[in-house]
Coordinates of C-alpha atoms and ligand atoms in Angstrom, one line a residue:
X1297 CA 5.3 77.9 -92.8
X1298 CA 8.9 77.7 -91.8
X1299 CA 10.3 75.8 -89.1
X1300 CA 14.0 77.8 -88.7
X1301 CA 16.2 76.1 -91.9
X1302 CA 19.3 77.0 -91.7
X1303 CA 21.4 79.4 -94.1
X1304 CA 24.5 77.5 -94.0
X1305 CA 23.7 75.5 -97.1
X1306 CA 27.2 75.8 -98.4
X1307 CA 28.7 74.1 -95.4
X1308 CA 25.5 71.7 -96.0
X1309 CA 26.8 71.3 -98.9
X1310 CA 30.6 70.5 -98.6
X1311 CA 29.5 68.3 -95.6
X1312 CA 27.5 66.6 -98.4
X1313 CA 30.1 66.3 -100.3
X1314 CA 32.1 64.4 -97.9
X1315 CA 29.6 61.3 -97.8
X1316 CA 27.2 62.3 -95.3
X1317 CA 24.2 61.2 -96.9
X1318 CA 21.3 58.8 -96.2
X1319 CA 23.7 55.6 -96.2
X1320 CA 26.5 57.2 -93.6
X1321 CA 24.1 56.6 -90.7
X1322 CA 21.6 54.0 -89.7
X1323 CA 17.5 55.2 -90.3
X1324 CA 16.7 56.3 -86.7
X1325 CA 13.8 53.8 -86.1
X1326 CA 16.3 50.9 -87.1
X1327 CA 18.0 51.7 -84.1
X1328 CA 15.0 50.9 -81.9
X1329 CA 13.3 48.5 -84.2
X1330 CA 13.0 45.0 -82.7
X1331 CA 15.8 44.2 -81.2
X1332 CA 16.5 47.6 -80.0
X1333 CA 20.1 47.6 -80.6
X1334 CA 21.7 50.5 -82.9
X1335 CA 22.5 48.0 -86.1
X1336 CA 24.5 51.1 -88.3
X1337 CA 24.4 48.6 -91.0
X1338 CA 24.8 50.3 -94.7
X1339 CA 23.0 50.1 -97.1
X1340 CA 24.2 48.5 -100.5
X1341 CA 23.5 51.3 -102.9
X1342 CA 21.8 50.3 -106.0
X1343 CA 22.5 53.2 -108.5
X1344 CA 24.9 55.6 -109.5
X1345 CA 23.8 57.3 -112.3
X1346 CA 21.1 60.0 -112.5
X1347 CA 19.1 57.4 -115.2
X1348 CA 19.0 55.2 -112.7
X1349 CA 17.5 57.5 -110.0
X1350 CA 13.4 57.5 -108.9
X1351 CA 11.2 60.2 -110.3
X1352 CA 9.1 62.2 -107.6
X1353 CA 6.6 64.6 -108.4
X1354 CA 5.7 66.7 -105.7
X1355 CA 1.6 67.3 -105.0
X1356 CA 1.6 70.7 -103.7
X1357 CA 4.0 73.5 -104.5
X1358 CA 3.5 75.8 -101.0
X1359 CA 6.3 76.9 -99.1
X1360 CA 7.3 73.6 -97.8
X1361 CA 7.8 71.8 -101.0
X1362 CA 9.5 75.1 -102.3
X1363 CA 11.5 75.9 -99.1
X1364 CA 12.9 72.8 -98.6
X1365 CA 11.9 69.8 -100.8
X1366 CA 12.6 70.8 -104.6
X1367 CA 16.3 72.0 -103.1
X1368 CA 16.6 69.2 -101.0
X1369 CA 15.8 67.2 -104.3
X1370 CA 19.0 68.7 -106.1
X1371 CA 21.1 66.6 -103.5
X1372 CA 19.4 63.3 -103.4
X1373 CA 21.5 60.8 -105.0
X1374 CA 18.4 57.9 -105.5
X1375 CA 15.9 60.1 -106.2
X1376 CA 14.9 63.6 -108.2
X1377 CA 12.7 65.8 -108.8
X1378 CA 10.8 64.4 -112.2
X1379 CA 7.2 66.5 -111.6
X1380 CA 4.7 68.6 -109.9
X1381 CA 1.0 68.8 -109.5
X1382 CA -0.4 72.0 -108.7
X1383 CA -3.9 73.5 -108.7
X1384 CA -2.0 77.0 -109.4
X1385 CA -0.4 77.3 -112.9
X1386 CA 0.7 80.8 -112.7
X1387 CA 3.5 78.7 -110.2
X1388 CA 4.3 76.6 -113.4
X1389 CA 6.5 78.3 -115.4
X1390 CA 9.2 79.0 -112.2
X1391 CA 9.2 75.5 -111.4
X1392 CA 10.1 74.8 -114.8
X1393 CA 12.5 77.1 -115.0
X1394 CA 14.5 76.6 -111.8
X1395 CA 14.0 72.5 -112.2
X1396 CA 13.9 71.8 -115.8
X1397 CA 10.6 70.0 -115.6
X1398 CA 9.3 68.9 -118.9
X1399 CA 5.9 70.1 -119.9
X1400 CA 4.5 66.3 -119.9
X1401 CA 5.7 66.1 -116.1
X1402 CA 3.6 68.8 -114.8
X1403 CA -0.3 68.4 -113.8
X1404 CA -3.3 69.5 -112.3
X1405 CA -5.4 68.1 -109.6
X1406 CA -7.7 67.2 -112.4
X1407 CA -5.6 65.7 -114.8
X1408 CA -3.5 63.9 -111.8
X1409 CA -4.8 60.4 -112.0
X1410 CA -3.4 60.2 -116.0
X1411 CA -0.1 60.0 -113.9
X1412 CA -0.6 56.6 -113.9
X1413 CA 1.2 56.4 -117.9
X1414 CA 3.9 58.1 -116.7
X1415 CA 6.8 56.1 -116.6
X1416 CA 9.9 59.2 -115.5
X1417 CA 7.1 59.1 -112.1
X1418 CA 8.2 56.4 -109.5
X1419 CA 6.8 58.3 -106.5
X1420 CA 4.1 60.7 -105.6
X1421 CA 5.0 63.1 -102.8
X1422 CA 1.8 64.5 -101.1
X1423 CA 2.4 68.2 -99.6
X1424 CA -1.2 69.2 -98.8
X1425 CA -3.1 70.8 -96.2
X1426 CA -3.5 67.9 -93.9
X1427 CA -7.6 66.7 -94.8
X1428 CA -6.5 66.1 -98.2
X1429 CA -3.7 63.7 -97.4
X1430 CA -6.0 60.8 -98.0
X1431 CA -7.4 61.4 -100.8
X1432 CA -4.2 62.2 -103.0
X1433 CA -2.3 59.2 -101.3
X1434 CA -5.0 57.0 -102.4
X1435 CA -5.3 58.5 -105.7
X1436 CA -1.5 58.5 -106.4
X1437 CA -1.5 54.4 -105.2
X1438 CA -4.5 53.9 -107.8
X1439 CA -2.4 55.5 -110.2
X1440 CA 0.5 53.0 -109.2
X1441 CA 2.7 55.6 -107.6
X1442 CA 4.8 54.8 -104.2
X1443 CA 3.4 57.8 -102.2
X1444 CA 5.2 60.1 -99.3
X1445 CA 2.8 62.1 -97.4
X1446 CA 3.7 64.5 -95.4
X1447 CA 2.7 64.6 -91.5
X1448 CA 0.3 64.8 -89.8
X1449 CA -1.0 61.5 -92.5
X1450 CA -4.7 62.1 -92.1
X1451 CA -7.0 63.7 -89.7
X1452 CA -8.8 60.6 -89.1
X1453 CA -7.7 57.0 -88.4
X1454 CA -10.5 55.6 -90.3
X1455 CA -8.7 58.2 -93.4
X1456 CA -5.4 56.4 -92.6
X1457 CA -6.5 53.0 -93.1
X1458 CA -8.1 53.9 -96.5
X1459 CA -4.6 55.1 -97.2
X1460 CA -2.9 52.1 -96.2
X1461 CA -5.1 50.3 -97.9
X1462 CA -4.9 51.4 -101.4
X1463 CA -0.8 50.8 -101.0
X1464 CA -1.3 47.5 -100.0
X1465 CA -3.8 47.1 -102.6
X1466 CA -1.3 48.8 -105.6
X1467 CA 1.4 46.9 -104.0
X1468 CA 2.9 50.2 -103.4
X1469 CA 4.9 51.7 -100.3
X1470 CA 3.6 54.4 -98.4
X1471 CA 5.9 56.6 -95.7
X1472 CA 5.8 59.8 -94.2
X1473 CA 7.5 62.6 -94.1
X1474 CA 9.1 62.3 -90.6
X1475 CA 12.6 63.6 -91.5
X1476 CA 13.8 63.5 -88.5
X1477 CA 14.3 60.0 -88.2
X1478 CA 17.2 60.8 -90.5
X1479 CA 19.0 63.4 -88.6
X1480 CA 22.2 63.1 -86.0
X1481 CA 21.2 65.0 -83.3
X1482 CA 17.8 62.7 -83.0
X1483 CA 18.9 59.7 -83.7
X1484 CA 21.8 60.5 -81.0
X1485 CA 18.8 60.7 -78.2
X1486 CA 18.0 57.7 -79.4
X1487 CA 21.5 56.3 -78.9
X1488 CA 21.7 57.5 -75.4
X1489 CA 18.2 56.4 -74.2
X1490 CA 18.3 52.8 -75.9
X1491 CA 21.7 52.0 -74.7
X1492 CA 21.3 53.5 -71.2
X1493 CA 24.3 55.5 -71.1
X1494 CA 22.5 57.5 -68.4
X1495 CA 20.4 54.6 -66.9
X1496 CA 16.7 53.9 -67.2
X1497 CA 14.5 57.3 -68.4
X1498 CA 12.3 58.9 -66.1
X1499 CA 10.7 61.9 -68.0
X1500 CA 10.9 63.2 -71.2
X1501 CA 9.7 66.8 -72.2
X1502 CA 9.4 68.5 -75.4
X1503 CA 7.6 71.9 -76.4
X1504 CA 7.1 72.5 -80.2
X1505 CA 5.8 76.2 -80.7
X1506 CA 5.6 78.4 -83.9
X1507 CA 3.7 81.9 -84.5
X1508 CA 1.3 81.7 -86.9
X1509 CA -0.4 84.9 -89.2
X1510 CA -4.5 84.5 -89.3
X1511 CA -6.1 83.2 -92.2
X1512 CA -3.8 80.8 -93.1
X1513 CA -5.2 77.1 -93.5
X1514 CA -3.9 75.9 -90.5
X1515 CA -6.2 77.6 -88.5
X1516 CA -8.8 76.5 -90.5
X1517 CA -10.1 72.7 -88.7
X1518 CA -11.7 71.3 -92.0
X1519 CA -8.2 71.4 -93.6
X1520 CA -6.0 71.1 -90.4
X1521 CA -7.8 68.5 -88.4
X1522 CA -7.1 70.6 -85.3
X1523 CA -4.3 73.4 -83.9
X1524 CA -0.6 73.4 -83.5
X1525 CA -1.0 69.1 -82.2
X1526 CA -1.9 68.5 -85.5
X1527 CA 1.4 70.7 -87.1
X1528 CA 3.8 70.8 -84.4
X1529 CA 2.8 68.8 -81.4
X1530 CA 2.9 65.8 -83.2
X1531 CA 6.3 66.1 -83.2
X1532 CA 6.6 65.9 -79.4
X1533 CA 4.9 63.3 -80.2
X1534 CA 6.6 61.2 -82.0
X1535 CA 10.1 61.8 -80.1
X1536 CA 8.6 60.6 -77.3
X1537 CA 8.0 57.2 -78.8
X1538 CA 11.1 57.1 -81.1
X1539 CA 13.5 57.7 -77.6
X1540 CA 11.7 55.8 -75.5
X1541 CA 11.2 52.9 -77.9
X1542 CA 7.7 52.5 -76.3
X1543 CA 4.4 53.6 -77.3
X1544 CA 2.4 55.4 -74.1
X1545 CA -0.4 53.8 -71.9
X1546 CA -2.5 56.4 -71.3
X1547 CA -3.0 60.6 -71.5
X1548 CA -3.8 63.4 -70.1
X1549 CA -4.5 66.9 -71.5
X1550 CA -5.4 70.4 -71.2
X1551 CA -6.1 74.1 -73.8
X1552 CA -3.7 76.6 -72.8
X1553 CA -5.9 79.9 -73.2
X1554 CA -7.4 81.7 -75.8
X1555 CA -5.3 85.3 -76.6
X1556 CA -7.0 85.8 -79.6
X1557 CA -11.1 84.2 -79.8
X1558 CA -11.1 85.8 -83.6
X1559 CA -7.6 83.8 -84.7
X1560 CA -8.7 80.8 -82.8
X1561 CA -12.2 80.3 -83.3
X1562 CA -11.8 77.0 -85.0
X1563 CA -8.6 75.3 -83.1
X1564 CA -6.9 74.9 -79.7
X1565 CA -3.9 77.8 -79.7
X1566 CA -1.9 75.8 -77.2
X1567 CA -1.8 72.2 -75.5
X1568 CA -0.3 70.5 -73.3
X1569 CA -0.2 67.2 -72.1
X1570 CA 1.1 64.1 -70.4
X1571 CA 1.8 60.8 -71.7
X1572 CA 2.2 57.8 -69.4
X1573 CA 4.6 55.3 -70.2
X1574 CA 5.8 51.8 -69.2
X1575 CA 7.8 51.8 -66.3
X1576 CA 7.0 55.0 -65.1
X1577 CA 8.2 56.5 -67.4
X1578 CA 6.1 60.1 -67.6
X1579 CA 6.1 62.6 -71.1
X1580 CA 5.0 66.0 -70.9
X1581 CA 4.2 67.8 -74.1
X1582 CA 3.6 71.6 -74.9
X1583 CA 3.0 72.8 -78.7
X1584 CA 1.6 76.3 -79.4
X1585 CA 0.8 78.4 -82.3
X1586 CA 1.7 81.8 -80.6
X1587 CA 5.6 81.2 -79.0
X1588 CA 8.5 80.5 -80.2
X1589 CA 9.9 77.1 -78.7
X1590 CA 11.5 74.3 -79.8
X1591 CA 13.2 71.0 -77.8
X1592 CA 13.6 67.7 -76.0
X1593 CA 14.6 66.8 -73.1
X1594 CA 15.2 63.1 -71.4
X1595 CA 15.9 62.8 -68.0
X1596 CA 18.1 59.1 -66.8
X1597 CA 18.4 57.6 -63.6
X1598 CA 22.4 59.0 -63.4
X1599 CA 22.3 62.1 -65.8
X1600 CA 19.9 63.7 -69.0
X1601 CA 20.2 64.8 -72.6
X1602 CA 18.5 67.4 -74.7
X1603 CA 18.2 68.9 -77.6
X1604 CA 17.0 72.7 -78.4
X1605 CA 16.1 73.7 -80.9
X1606 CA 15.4 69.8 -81.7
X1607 CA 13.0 69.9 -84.7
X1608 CA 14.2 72.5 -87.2
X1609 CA 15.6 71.8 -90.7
X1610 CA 19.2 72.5 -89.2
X1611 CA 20.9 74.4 -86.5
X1612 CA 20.6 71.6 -83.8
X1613 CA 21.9 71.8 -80.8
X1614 CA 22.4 69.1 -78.3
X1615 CA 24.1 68.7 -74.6
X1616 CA 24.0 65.9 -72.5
X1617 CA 24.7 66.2 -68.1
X1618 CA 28.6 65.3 -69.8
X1619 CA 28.9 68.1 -72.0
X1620 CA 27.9 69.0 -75.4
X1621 CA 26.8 66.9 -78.5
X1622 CA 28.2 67.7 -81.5
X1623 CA 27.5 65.9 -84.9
X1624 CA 27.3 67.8 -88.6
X1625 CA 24.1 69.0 -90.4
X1626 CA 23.0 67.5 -92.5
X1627 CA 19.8 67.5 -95.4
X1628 CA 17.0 66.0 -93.3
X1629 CA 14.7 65.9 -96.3
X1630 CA 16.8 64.6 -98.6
X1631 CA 17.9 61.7 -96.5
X1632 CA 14.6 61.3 -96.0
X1633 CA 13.9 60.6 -99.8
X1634 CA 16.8 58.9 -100.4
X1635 CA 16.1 56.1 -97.9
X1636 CA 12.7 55.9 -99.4
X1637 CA 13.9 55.4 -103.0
X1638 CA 16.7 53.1 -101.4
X1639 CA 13.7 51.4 -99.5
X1640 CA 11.4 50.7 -103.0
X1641 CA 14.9 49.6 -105.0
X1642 CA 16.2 47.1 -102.4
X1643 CA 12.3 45.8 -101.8
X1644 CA 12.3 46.6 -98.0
X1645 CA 10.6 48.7 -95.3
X1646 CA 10.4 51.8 -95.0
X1647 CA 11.2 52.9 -91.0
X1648 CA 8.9 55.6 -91.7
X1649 CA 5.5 53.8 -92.7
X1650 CA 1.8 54.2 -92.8
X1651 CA 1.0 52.5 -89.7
X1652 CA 3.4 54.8 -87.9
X1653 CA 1.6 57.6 -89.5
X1654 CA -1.5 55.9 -88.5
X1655 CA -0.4 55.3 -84.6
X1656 CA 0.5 59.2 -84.0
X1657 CA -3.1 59.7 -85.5
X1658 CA -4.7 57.5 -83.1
X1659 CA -2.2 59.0 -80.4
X1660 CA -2.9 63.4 -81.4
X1661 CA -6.9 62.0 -81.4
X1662 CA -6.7 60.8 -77.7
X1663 CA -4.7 63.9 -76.7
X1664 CA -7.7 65.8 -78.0
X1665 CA -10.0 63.2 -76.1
X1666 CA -8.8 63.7 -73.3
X1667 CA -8.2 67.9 -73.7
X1668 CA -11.9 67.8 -74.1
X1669 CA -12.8 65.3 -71.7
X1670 CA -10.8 66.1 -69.1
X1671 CA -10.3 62.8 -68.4
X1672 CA -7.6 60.1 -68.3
X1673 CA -8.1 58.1 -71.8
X1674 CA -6.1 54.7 -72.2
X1675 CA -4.5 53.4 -74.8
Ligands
NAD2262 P1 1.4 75.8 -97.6 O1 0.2 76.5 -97.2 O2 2.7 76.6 -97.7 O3 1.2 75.0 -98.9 C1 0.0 74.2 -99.2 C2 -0.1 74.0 -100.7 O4 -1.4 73.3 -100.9 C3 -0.2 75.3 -101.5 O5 0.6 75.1 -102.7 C4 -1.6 75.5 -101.8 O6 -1.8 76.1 -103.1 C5 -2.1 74.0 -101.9 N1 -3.5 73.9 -101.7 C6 -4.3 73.1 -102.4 N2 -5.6 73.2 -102.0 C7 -5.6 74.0 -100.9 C8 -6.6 74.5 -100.0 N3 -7.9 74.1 -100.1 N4 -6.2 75.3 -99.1 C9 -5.0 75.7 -98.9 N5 -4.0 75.3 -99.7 C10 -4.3 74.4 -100.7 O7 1.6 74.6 -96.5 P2 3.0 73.8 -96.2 O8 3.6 74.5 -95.1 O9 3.7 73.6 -97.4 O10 2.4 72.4 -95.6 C11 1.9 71.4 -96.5 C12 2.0 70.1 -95.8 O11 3.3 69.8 -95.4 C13 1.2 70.0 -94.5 O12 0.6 68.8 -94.3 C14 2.3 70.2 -93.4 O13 2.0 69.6 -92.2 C15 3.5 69.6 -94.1 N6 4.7 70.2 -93.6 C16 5.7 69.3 -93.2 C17 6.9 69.8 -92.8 C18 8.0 68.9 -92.3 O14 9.0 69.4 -91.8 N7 7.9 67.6 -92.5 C19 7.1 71.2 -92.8 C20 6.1 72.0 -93.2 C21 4.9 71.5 -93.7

């Protein structure tokens, strides 16, 4: 599944190139993180040569570890690409090829847990079909791995806590894979709602919608957890909370129709719904699995911002009631991963955690409370 990356990897690159990396701007939630005030502190880096970088080996090798995580992994400057585990070994000798992987990096979902004597593996990143999040996060901490897993973290709280669990247990971190608390454009709506350069917000709206082709696991509720909430809508989600700063009060939800009963026996092909806030402050969410839509919108006592598309791996575009935003693209998911490794090296936080993971869990399972309810659920 592709969300829109963009093609212009060479200007990616030369923008690389000139220092726009993980350490040239401030980790989206620091900027709301307790005090609330942007800190754009850098980071002291801690390695320079490739020795000195973490090992990841990737859990997973469908088309968004492909796509974008194994290149993204070729311009990480704390962090590479050291393995893979794959249940597929016809995919083996590619990723060998392409990656020089050695043949004692590589496993299967059987022989995974031996990962454990591995010393070129620092970090396990999980790139599942949602369900089995938890159970290759939790192996990978037994194994005494720092772990990424992708969103959404589990389908379950109660999985979530297991998760967070075992990495407390392994002393081990856990984050997820929320890129976009690492990319301009975002972390700009941040900026503009947390310093008020447009007033207090009154509404926020975002719509995340992709078309998807039947069969695929998505659609599939063992392995998803649900529709496009569980894939898309959580990111709605989660910009809701990272611009505001708040977490909502309560919800309200409701299916879109059914175009397709065959395609969407097991899941919900659209949502919406509406998030309450403190101070009045209202969020309406859309995600769908059959249109094409993509942005964010915040609306201030004396003007709004917005972002569309606001999600994909480049190609952002921003404009405030001033005029437009403009800031470079950058390598979401390798500023991602670097500011992890730069998180386990310097022995501090991650902005992206497990209990975030854990909170937009409990928030997509009241959104589905409430879509099935048809009632107003609190938080
Ligand atoms: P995909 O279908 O392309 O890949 C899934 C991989 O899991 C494949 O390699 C497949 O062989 C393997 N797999 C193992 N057991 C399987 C099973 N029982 N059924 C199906 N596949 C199985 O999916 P994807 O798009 O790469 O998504 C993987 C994860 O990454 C999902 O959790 C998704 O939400 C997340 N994701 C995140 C982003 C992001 O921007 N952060 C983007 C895309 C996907």
């Amino acid at each position: 599944m592709k969300y829109h990356s963009s093609s212009k990897s060479t200007r990616r690159k030369f923008l690389y190139n000139l220092g726009l990396t993980t350490l040239s701007l401030p980790a989206l939630s620091s900027l709301y993180a307790c005090s609330g005030k942007p800190s754009g502190k850098k980071e002291q880096s801690v390695n320079d040569g490739k020795k000195d970088k973490l090992g990841i080996a990737l859990v997973g090798l469908g088309s968004y570890a492909g796509g974008q995580l194994a290149p993204a992994l070729q311009q990480t400057e704390h962090c590479y690409l050291a393995g893979i585990v794959t249940g597929t070994p016809s995919k083996i000798p590619e990723w060998q090829e392409k990656y020089s992987i050695p043949d004692k990096n590589i496993y299967s979902y059987e022989n995974f847990d031996s990962i454990r004597d591995n010393k070129d593996i620092d970090i396990v990143y999980v790139v599942l079909p949602n369900s089995m999040h938890a159970e290759y996060t939790i192996r990978a901490a037994q194994a005494g791995k720092h772990v990424i897993c992708e969103k959404p973290m589990a389908i379950t709280v109660e999985d979530c806590n297991r998760m967070i669990d075992a990495c407390n247990k392994a002393g081990k971190m856990l984050s997820i894979g929320y890129r976009l608390h690492f990319e301009p454009y975002n972390l700009e709506m941040v900026r503009l709602a947390q310093e008020k350069e447009f007033g207090a917000l009154k509404k926020m709206s975002s719509a995340f919608g992709i078309h998807t082709s039947p069969g695929i696991w998505r659609l599939n509720k063992e392995l998803a957890g649900g529709g496009p909430l569980m894939d898309v809508g959580i990111y709605c989600v989660q910009a809701f909370c990272y611009v505001s700063g708040m977490e909502p009060l309560a919800v309200t939800a409701k299916e879109g129709p059914k175009t397709d009963l065959e395609k969407f026996k097991e899941v919900e092909e659209s949502l919406t719904w509406q998030f309450e806030f403190p101070n009045s402050l209202v969020a309406e969410g859309m995600c769908s699995y059959s249109e094409s839509i993509c942005n964010l919108r915040a609306e201030a006592e004396q003007g709004w911002f917005q972002l569309e598309p606001a999600y994909y791996y480049g190609g952002l575009k921003g404009e405030t009631s001033k005029g437009k935003i403009n800031f470079p693209q950058v390598n979401q998911q390798a500023r991602q991963m670097d500011d992890f490794a730069l998180a386990i090296k310097n022995n501090r936080p991650s902005p992206v955690p497990g209990e975030m993971g854990r909170r937009d869990v409990k928030l997509l399972q009241a959104i589905y409370e409430a879509m099935q309810t048809g009632k107003r659920i609190t938080l």
